[in-house]
Short mmCIF file of C-alpha atoms in Angstrom, two decimals:
data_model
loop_
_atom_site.label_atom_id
_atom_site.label_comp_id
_atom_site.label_asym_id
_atom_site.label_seq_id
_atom_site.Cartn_x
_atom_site.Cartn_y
_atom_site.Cartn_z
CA UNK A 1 107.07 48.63 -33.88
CA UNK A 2 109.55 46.80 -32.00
CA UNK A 3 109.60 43.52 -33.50
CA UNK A 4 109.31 42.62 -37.15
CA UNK A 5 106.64 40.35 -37.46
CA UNK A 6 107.02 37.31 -39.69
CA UNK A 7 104.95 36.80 -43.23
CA UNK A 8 103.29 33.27 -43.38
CA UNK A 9 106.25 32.95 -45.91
CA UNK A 10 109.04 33.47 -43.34
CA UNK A 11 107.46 31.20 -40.50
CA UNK A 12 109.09 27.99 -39.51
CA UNK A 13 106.68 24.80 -39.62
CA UNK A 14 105.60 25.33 -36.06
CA UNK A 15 104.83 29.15 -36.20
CA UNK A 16 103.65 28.52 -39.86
CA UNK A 17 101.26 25.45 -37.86
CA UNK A 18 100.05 28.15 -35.04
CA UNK A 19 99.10 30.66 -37.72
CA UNK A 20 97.04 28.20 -39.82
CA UNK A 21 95.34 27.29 -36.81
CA UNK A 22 94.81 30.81 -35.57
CA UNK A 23 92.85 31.94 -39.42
CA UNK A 24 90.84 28.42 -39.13
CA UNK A 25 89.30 29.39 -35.62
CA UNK A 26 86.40 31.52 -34.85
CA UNK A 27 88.27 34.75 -35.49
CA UNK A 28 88.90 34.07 -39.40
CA UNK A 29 92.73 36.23 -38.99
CA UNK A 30 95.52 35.72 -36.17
CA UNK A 31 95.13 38.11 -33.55
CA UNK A 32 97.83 40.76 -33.14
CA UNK A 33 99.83 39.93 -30.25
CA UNK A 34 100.00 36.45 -31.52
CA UNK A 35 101.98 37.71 -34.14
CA UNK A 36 104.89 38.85 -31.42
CA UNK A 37 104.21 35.37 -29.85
CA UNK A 38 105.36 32.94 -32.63
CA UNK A 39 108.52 33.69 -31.15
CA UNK A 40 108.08 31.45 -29.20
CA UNK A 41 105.40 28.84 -30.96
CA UNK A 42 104.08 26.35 -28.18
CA UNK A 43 103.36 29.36 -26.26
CA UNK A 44 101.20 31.58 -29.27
CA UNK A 45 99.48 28.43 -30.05
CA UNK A 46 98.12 28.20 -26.54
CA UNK A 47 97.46 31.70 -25.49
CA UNK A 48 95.54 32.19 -29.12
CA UNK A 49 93.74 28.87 -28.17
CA UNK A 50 93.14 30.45 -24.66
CA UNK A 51 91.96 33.68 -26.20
CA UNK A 52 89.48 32.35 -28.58
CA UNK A 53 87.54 30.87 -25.44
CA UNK A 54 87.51 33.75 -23.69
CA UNK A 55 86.50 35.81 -26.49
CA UNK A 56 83.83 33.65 -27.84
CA UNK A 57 83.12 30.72 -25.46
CA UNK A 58 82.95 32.34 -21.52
CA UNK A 59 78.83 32.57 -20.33
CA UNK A 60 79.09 36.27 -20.94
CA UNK A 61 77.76 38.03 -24.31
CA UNK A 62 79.97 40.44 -26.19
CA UNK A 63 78.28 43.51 -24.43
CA UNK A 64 78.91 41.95 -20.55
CA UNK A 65 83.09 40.83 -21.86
CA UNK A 66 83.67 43.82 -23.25
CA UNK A 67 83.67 45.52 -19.77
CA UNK A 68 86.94 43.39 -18.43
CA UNK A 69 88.75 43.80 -21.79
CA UNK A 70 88.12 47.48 -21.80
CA UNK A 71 88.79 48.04 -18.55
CA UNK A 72 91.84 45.76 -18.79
CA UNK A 73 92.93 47.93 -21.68
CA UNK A 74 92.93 51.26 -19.49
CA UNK A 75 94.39 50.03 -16.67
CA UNK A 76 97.68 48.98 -18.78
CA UNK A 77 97.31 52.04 -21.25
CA UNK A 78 97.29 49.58 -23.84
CA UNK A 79 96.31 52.22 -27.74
CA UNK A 80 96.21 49.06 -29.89
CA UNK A 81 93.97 46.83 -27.19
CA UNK A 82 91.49 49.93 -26.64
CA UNK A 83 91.10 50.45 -30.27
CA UNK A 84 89.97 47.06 -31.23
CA UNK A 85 87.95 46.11 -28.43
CA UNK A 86 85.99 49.53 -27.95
CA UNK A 87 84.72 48.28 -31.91
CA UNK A 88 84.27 45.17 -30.54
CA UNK A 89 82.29 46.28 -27.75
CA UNK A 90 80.14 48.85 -29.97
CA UNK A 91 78.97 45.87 -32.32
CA UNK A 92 77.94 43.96 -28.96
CA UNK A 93 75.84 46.59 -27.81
CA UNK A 94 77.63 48.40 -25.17
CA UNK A 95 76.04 51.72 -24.70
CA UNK A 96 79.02 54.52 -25.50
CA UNK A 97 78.65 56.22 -22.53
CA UNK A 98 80.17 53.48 -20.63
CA UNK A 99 82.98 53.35 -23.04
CA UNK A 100 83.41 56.99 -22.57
CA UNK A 101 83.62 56.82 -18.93
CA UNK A 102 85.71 53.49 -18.78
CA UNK A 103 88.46 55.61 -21.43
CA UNK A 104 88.06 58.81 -18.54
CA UNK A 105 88.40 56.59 -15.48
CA UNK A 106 85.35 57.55 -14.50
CA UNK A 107 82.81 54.71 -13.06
CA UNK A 108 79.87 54.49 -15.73
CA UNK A 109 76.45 53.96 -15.03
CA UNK A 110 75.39 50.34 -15.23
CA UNK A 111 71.57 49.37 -15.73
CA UNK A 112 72.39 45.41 -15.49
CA UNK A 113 73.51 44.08 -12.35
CA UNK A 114 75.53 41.26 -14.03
CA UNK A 115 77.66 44.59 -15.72
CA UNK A 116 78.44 46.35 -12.51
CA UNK A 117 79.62 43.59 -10.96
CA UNK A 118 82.18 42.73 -13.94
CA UNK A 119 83.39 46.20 -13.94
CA UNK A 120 83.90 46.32 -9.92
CA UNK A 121 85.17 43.00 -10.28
CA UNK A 122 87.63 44.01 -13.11
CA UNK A 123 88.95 47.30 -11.27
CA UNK A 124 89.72 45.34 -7.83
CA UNK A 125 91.86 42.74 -9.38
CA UNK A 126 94.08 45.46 -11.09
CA UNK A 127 93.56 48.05 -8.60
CA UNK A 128 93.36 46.07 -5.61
CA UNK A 129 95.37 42.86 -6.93
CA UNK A 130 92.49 40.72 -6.02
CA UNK A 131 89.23 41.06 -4.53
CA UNK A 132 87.64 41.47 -1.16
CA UNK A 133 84.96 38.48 0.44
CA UNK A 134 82.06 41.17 0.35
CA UNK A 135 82.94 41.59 -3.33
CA UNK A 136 83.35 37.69 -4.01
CA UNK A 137 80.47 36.68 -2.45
CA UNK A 138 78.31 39.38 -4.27
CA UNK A 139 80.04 38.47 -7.56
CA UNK A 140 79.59 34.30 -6.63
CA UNK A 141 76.04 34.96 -6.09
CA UNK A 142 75.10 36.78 -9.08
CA UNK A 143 78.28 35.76 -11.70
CA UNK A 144 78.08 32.19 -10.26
CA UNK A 145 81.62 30.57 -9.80
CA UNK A 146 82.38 30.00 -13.45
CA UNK A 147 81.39 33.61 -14.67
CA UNK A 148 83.95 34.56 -11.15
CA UNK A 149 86.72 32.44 -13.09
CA UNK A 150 86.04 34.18 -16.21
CA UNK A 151 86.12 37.59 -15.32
CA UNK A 152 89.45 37.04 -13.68
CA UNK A 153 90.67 34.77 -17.10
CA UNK A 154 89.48 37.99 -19.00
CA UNK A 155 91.73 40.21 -17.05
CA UNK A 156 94.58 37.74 -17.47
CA UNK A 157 94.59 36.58 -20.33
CA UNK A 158 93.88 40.48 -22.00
CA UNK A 159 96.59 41.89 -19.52
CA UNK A 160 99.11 39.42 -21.44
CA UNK A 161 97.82 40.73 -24.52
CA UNK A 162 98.02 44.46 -23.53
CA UNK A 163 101.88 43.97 -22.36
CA UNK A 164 102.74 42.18 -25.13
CA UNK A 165 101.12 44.89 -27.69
CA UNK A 166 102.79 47.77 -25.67
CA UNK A 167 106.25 46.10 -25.40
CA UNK A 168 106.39 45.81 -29.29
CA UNK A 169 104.88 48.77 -29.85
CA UNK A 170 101.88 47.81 -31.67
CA UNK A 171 100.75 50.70 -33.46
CA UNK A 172 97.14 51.70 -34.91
CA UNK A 173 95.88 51.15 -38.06
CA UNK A 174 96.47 54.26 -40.52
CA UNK A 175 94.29 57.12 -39.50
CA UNK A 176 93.28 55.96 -36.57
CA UNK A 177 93.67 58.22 -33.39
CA UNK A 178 94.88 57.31 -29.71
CA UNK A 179 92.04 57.90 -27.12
CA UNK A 180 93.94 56.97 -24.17
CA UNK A 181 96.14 59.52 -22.12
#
């Protein structure tokens, strides 16, 4: 770990403010990176604001989510990311063998539409750094606009988070193995 992260004890008022807040939101705890970002206050207390939306509040369940934040996750390599969200993902209902092949690079079988199209749209943003009108207009027609602006706020916001976790070397919880190579 890069950066020693600050006990509640240690925070100034505004960090100590943007924790609070973080452990009174939906999650219950602060999230990880958030911990790295009360370096710089204003800024933690509006990406964890941002990230509690997107994790609980976008028009997609758990199960559908989990597909951008996973493959968000590979793309950037990202140990800690992968490791919380594949448990995330499990408790949603994502069938393992789409994990599996998301952590291989491999393109899993979908059986929902509405999945296959967040995956392709997922791998063309960071792939592709955006995505092509055949691919829009598919993913407008059956995502709708908002669920378009959410798959692409998933990507963001979670490629922040994976940056910022492998910048500071955010490292596993005790006996916990990497799965990413």
């Amino acid at each position: 770990m890069r950066l020693k992260l600050l006990s509640p004890g240690e925070m100034n008022e505004s960090q100590r403010q943007t924790y609070d807040e973080s452990i009174a939101g939906k999650r219950g705890k602060p999230p990880a990176p958030m911990m790295a970002w009360l370096n710089s206050p204003d800024m933690a207390r509006h990406a964890t604001r941002l990230g509690e939306v997107l994790r609980y509040d976008t028009i997609f369940p758990a199960k559908l989510s989990e597909i951008a934040i996973l493959v968000t996750a590979r793309h950037w390599t990202a140990h800690y990311e992968w490791y919380a969200h594949k448990g995330l993902a499990l408790a949603g209902g994502m069938d393992p063998e789409i994990i599996d092949a998301i952590r291989d690079r491999r393109t899993p079988e979908f059986d929902d539409p509405k999945a296959r199209m967040i995956y392709d749209l997922a791998k063309s943003l960071h792939e592709g750094h955006g995505v092509e009108k055949g691919l829009y207009d598919k993913a407008v027609q059956l995502l709708g606009e908002r669920g378009v602006v959410e798959v692409i706020g998933l990507c963001g916001y979670y490629t922040m988070v994976s940056m910022t976790l492998n910048t500071f070397e955010f490292g596993l919880p005790e006996g916990e193995v990497l799965e990413l190579s």
